[in-house]
Coordinates of C-alpha atoms in Angstrom, one line a residue:
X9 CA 123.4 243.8 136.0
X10 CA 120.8 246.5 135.3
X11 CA 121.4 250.2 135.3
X12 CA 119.6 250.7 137.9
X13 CA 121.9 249.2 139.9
X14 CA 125.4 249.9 139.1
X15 CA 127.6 249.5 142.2
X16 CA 126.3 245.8 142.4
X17 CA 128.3 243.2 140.8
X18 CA 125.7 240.6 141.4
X19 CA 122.6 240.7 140.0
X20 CA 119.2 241.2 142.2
X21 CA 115.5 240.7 141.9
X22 CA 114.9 244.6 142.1
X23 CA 116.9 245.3 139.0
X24 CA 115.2 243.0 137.0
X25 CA 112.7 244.5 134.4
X26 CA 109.3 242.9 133.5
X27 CA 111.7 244.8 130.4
X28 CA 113.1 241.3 130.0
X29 CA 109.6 240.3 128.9
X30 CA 108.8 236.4 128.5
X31 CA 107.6 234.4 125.6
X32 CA 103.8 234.7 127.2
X33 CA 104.3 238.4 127.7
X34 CA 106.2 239.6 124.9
X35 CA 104.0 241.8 122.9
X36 CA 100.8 241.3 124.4
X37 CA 100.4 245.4 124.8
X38 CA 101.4 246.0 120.9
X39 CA 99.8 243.0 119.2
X40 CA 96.3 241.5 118.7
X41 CA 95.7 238.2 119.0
X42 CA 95.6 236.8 115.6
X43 CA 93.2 234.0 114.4
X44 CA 94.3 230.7 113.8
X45 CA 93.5 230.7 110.4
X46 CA 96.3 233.7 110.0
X47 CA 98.8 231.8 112.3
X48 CA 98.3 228.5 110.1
X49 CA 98.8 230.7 106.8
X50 CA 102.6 231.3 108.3
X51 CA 103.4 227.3 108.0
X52 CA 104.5 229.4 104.6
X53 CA 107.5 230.8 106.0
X54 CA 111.0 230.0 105.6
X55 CA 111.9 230.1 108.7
X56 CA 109.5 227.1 110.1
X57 CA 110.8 224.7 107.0
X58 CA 114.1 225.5 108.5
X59 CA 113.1 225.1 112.5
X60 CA 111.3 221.8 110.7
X61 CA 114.9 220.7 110.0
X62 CA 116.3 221.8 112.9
X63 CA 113.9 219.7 114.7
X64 CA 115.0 216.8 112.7
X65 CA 118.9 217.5 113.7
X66 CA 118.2 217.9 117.4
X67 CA 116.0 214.2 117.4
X68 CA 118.7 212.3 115.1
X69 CA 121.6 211.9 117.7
X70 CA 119.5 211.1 120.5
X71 CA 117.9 207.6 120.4
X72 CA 121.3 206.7 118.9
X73 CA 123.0 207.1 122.4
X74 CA 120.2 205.8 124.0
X75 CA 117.5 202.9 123.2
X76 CA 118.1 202.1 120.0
X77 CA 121.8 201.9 121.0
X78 CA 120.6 199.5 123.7
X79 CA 119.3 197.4 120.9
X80 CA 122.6 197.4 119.2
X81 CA 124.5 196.3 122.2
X82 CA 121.8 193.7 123.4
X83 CA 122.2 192.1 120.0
X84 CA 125.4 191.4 120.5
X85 CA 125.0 190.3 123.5
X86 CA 125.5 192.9 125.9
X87 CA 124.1 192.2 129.4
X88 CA 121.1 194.6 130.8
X89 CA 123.0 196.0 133.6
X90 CA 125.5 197.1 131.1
X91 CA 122.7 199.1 129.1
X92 CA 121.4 200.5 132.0
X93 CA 124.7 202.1 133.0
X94 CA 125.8 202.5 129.4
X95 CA 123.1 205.1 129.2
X96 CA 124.4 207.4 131.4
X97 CA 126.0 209.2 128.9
X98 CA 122.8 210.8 128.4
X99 CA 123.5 212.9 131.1
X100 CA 125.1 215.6 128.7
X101 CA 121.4 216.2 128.4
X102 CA 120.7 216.6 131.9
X103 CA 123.9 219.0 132.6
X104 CA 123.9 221.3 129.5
X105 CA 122.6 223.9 131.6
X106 CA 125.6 224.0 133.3
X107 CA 127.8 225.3 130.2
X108 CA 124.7 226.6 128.5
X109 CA 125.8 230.4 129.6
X110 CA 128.9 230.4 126.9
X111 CA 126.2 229.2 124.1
X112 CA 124.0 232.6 125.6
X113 CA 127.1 235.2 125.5
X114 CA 129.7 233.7 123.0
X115 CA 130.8 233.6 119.9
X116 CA 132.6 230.1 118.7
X117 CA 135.8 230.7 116.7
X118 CA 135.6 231.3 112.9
X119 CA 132.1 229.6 112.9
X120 CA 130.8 232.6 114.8
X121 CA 130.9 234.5 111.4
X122 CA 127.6 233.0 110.7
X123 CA 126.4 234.5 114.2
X124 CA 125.9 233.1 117.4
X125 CA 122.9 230.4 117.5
X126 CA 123.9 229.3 113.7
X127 CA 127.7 228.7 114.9
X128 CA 127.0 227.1 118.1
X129 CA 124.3 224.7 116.0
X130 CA 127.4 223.8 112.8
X131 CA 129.9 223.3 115.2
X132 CA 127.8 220.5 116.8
X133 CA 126.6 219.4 113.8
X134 CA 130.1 218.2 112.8
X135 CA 130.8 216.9 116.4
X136 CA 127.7 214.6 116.4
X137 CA 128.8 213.1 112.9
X138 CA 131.8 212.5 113.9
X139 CA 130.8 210.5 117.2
X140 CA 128.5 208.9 115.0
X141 CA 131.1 207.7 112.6
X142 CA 133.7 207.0 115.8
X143 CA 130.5 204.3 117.3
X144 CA 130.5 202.9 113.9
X145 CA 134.3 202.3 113.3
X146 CA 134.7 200.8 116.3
X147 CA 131.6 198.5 117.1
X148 CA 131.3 196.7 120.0
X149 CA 134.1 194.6 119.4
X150 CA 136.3 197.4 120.1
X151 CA 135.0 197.1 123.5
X152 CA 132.1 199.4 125.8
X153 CA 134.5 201.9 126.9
X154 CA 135.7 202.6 123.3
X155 CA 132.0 203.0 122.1
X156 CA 130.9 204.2 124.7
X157 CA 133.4 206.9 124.5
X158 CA 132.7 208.3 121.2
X159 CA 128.8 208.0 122.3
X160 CA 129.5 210.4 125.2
X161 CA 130.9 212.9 122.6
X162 CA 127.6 212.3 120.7
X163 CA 125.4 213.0 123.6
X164 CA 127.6 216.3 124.4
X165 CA 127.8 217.6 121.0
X166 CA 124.1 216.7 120.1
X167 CA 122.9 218.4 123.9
X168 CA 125.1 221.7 123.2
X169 CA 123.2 221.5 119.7
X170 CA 119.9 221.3 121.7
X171 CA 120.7 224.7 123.4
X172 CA 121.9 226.7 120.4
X173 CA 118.7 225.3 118.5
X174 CA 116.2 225.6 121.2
X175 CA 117.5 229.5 121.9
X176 CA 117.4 230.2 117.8
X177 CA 113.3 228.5 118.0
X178 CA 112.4 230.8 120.5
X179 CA 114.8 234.4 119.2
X180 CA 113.5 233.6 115.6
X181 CA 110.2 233.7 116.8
X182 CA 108.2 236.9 116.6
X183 CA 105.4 236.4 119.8
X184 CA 104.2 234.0 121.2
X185 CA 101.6 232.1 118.4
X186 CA 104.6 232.1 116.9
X187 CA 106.4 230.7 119.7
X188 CA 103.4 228.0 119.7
X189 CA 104.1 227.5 115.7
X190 CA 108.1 226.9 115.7
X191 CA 107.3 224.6 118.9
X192 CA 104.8 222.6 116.9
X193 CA 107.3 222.7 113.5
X194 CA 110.2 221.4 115.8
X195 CA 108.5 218.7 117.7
X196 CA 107.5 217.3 113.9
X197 CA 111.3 217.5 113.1
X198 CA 111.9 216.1 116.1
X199 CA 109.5 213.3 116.3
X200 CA 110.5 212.3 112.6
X201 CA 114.2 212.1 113.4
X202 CA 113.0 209.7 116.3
X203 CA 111.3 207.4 114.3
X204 CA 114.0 207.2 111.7
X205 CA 116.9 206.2 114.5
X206 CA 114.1 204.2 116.2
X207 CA 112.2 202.0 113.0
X208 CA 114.4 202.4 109.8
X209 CA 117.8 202.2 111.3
X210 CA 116.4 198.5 112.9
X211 CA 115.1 197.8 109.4
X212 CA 118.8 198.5 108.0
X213 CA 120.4 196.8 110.4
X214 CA 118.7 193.6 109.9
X215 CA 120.2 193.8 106.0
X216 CA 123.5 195.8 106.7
X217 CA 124.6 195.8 110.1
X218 CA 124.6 198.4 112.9
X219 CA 127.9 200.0 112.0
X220 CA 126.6 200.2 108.4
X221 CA 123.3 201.7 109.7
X222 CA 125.6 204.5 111.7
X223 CA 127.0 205.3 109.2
X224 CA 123.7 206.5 107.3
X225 CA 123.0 208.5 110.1
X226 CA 125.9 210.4 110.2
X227 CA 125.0 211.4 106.6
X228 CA 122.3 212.1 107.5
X229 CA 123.4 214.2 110.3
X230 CA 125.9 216.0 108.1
X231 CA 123.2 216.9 105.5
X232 CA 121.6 218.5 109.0
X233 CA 124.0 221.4 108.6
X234 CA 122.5 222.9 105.3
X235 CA 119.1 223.8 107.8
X236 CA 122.1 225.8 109.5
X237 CA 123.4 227.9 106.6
X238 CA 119.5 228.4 105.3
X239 CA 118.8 229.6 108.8
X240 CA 118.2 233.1 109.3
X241 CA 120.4 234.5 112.5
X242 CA 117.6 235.9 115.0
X243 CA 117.9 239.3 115.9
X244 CA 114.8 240.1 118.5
X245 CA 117.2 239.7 121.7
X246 CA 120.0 241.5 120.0
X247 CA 118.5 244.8 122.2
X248 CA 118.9 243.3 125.6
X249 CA 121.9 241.8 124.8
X250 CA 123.5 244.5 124.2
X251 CA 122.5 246.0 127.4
X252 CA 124.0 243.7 129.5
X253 CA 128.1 244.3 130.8
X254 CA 130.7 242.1 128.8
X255 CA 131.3 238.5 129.7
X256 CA 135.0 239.1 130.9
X257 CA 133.8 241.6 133.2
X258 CA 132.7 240.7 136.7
X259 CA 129.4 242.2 136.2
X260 CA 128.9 240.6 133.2
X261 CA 130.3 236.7 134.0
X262 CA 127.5 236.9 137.4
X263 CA 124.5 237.9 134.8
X264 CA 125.5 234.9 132.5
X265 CA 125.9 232.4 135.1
X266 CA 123.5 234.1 138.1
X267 CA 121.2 236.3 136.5
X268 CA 118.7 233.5 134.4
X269 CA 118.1 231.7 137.7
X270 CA 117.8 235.2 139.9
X271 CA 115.7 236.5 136.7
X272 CA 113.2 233.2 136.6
X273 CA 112.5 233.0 140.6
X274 CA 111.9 236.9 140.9
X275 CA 109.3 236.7 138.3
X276 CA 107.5 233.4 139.3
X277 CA 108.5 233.5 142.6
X278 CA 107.5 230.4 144.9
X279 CA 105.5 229.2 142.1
X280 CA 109.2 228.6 140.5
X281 CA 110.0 226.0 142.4
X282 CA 107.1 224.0 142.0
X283 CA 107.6 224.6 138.4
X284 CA 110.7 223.3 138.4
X285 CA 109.9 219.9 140.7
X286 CA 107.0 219.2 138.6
X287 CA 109.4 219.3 135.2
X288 CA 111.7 217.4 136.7
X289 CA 109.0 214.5 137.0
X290 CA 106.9 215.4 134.2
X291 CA 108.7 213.3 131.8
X292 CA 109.6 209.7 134.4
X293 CA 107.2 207.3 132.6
X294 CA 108.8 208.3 129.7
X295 CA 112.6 207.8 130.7
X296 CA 112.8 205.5 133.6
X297 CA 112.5 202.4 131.4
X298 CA 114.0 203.5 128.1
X299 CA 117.1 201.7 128.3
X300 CA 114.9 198.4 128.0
X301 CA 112.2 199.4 125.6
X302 CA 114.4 197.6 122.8
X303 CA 115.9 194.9 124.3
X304 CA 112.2 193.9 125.7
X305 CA 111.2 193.4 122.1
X306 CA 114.5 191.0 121.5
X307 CA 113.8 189.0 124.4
X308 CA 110.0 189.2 123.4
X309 CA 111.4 187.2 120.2
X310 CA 109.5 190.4 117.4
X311 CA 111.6 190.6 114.8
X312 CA 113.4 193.8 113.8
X313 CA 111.3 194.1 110.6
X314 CA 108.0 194.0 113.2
X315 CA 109.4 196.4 115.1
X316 CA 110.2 198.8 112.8
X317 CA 107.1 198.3 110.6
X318 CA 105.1 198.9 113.3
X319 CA 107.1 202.4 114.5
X320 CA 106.9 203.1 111.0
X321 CA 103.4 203.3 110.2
X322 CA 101.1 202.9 113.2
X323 CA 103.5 205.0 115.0
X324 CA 104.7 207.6 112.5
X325 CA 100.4 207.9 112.2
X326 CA 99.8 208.2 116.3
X327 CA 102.7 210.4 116.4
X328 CA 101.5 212.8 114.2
X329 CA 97.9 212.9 115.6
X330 CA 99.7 213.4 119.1
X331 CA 101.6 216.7 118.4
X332 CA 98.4 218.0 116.0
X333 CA 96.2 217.1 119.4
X334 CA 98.3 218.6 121.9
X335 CA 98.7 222.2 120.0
X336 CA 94.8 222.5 119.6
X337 CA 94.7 221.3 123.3
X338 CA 96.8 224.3 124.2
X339 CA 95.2 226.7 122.3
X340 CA 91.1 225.5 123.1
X341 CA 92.0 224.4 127.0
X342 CA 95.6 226.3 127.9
X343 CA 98.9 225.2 129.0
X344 CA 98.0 223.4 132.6
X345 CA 95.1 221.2 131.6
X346 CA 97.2 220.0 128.3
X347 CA 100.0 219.2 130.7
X348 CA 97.6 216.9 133.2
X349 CA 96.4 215.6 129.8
X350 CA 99.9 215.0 128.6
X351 CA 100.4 213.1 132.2
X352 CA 97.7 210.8 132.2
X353 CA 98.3 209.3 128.6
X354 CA 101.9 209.2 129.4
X355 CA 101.5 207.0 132.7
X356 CA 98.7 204.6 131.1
X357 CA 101.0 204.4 127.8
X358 CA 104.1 202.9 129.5
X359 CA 102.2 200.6 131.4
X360 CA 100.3 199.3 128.6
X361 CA 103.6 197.8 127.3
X362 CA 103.1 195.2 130.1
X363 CA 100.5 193.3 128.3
X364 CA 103.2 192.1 125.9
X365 CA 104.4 190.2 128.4
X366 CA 101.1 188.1 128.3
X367 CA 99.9 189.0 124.6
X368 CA 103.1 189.5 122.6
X369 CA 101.4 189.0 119.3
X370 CA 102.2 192.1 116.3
X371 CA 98.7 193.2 116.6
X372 CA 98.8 193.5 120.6
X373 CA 102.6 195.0 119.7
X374 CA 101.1 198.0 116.9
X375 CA 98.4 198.8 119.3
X376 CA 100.2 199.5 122.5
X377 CA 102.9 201.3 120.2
X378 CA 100.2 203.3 119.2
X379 CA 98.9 204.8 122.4
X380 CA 102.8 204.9 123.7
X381 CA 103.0 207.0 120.1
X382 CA 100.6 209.2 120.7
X383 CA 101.3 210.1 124.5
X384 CA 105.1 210.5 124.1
X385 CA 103.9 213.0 121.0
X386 CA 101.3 215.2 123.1
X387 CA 103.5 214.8 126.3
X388 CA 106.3 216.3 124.4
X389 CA 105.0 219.0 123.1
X390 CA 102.6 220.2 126.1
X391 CA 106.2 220.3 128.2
X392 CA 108.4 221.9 125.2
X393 CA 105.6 224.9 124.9
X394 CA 105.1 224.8 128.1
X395 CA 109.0 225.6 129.8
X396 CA 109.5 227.7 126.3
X397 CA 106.9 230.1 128.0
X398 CA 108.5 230.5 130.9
X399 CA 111.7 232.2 129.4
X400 CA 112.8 235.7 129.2
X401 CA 114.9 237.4 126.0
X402 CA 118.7 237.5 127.2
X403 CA 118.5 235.1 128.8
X404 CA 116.4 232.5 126.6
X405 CA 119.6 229.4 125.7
X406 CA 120.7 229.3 129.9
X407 CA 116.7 229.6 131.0
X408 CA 115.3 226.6 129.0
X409 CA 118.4 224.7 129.1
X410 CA 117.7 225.2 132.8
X411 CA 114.5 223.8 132.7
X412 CA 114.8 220.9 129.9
X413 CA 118.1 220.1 131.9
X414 CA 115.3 219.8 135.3
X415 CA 113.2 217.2 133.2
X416 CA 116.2 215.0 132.3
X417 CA 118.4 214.8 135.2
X418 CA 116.1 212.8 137.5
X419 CA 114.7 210.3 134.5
X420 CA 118.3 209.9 133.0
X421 CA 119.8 208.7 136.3
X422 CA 116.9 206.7 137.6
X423 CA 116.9 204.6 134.0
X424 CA 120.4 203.5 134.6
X425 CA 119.0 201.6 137.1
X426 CA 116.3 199.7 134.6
X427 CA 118.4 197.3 133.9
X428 CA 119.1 196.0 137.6
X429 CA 115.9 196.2 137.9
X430 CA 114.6 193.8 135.5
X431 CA 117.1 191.1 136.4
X432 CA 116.3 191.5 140.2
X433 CA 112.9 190.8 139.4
X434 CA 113.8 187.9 136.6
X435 CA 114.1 185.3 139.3
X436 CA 110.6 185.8 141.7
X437 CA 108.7 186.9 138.5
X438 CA 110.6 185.4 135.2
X439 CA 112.1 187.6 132.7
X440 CA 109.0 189.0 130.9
X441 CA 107.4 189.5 134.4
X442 CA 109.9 191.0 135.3
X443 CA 109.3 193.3 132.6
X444 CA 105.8 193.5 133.0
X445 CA 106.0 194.7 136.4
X446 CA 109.1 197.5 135.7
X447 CA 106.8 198.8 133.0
X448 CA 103.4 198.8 135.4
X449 CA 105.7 200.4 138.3
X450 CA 107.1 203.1 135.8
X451 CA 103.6 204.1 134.7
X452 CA 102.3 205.1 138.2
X453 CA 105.1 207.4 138.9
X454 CA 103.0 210.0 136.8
X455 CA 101.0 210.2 140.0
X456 CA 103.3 212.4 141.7
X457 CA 103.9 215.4 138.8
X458 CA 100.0 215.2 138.3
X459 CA 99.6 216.5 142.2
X460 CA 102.0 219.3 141.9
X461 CA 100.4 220.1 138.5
X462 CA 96.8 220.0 140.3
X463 CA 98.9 222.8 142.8
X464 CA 99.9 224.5 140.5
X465 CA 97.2 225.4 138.4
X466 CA 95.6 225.8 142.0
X467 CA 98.2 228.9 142.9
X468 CA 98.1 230.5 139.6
X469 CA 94.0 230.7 139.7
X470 CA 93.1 234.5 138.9
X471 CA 92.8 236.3 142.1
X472 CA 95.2 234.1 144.4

């Protein structure tokens, strides 16, 4: 892999350079730590309108595979075990790492004239518009395994998308306040894009249908692609990249698919591991129960126009306040106590929803949407900044996929489960204590990620 080491066709923790810098590292020798003032004055730049929209692309497909698609189906009738399962598809998100090493080394055909990350991101951007446009043609009178089809090419193309996008926020970034910036811009994007497949796509399908409503989206997804050709192709890992032996080579095929994993535990070592466990359960009372966020409010009896009023304002509001709380958390209190932080409002937000069982009244419904708002926001972007400082240049799209493929893969599979759940509990507990006690049970299992964060920021105390 290294030069140091050329009779080896496998790379090894010797011949890995502190050279391949990460985001936390990179630069700290050459730069001075600016002010915030001067880091806010670069909200002026192109580049974070475009990572802004970019956000926006990567959050549009997602809810539309997942709850919001559950609301679709429940409305016509679909029964919870079949969302549960249904949402499986959302494992693309959870294996991306696994095919994230050709978005790191190549090229795609014809598109690749644009560059790497920017050809990686168009191609997917037409892939996710057409899935779209496939779940609207067909509905679900063309049966689950025909929608459910076309939403498994949604999920793929929209979680290929995430690594080519993810790689280009972190490349186009020039250190690590800047890192910190194009998190903060993307998260926005992101978190808009979630509230528009989450609260106006119910409004619209009240008036025009769901297949109707898919359709906008895919416009919407297709207009995603002019972010693309405004986007600037990074060049700041174009150095090591070059360094490394070409992909059809032996050498070269082990760095891609060995060397991000050999490069991440040589330089955090056992600490790595408890890095990765605690991502992969950072995010569970988030995930665990999505599948039956939205068909809790149909069997609650709120009407879509509640529902997406109330996403709309109190939560587009809480949302906001979430992301602008968790960046000055990060900067004023560091990484570790934002995460505990993130935790604690993430475990008490999903339980809340439990009340509704008891109080399901819209002002009981905008406040507990409010908190849930505001601690999916913070949570979000304390774990996105978080894992994007644990990555190295070369090596940036496998490394993060890596790690946001670790926070998915437990939560997605567990939530196909939420819907067995539910109606196990239906009969000893009725339906809405049933959900009641699935929401209360999700919430604790922040308990767990909290104790290997308390470890963690326990073995990387100065002087250990």
């Amino acid at each position: 892999m290294s030069a140091k080491n050329p009779s080896s066709d496998l790379p090894c923790p010797d011949a890995l350079d502190a050279k391949r810098p990460s985001m936390t590292e990179a630069n700290a020798t050459t730069r001075r730590k600016r002010s915030a003032l001067e880091v806010l004055a670069e909200l002026r730049q192109p580049k974070v309108a475009v990572m802004l929209a970019l956000g926006f692309a990567s959050g549009l497909p997602f809810l539309l595979t997942a709850n919001t698609f559950g609301y679709w189906l429940r409305d016509d009738g679909t029964s919870l075990v079949a969302i549960g399962f249904i949402s499986w598809v959302g494992f693309a998100y959870a294996f991306k790492v696994y095919w994230s090493p050709l978005v790191d080394r190549i090229d795609v055909p014809l598109l690749g004239r644009l560059g790497r990350r920017r050809g990686w991101m168009l191609l997917c951007q037409i892939l996710v518009t057409i899935g779209l446009l496939g779940m609207a043609a067909v509905g679900t009178a063309g049966g689950l395994a025909a929608i459910g089809a076309f939403a498994l090419l949604t999920a793929f193309a929209s979680a290929t998308q995430d690594i080519a996008i993810d790689a280009w926020r972190i490349e186009a970034a020039s250190d690590a306040d800047e890192v910190g910036l194009m998190t903060s811009a993307a998260q926005v994007g992101y978190r808009i894009a979630l509230l528009v497949t989450d609260a106006l796509i119910i409004a619209a399908a009240a008036r025009v249908g769901w297949s109707m409503s898919y359709v906008g989206m895919a416009v919407l997804m297709a207009l995603c692609t002019m972010a693309t050709l405004f986007a600037s192709e990074p060049t700041r890992a174009d150095v090591v990249l070059h360094q490394k032996p070409p992909l059809w080579t032996l050498r070269g095929l082990a760095d891609a698919i060995v060397g991000p994993f050999v490069d991440f535990f040589a330089k955090h070592k056992v600490a790595g591991l408890v890095m990765l466990l605690m991502v992969a359960l950072y995010r569970l009372p988030d995930f665990v129960m999505g599948p039956m966020y939205n068909p809790f409010y149909h069997d609650l009896g709120l009407s879509k126009d509640t529902v997406a009023w109330v996403r709309g304002s109190f939560g587009l509001v809480a949302t906001f306040l979430g992301i602008a709380a968790a960046g000055i958390s990060a900067v004023r209190l560091g990484l570790l106590p934002t995460l505990v932080a993130g935790l604690v409002l993430e475990g008490f937000g999903t339980a809340a929803f439990a009340l509704l069982s008891v109080y399901p009244e819209p002002s009981v419904f905008a406040a507990v949407m409010t908190l849930d708002a505001f601690a999916q926001a913070f949570a979000g972007v304390a774990l996105v900044t978080y894992m994007s400082s644990l990555t190295s240049l070369g090596y940036t799209a496998t490394q993060y996929a890596m790690l946001s493929s670790t926070y998915a893969l437990l939560g997605k599979f567990l939530k196909g489960f939420s819907g067995i759940a539910v109606e196990t509990l239906t009969p000893t507990h009725g339906l809405l204590g049933a959900y009641a006690t699935a929401f209360v049970a999700t919430g604790l299992t922040a308990i767990p990620p909290m104790l290997l964060l308390l470890l963690l920021w326990r073995m990387q105390r100065p002087g250990r």
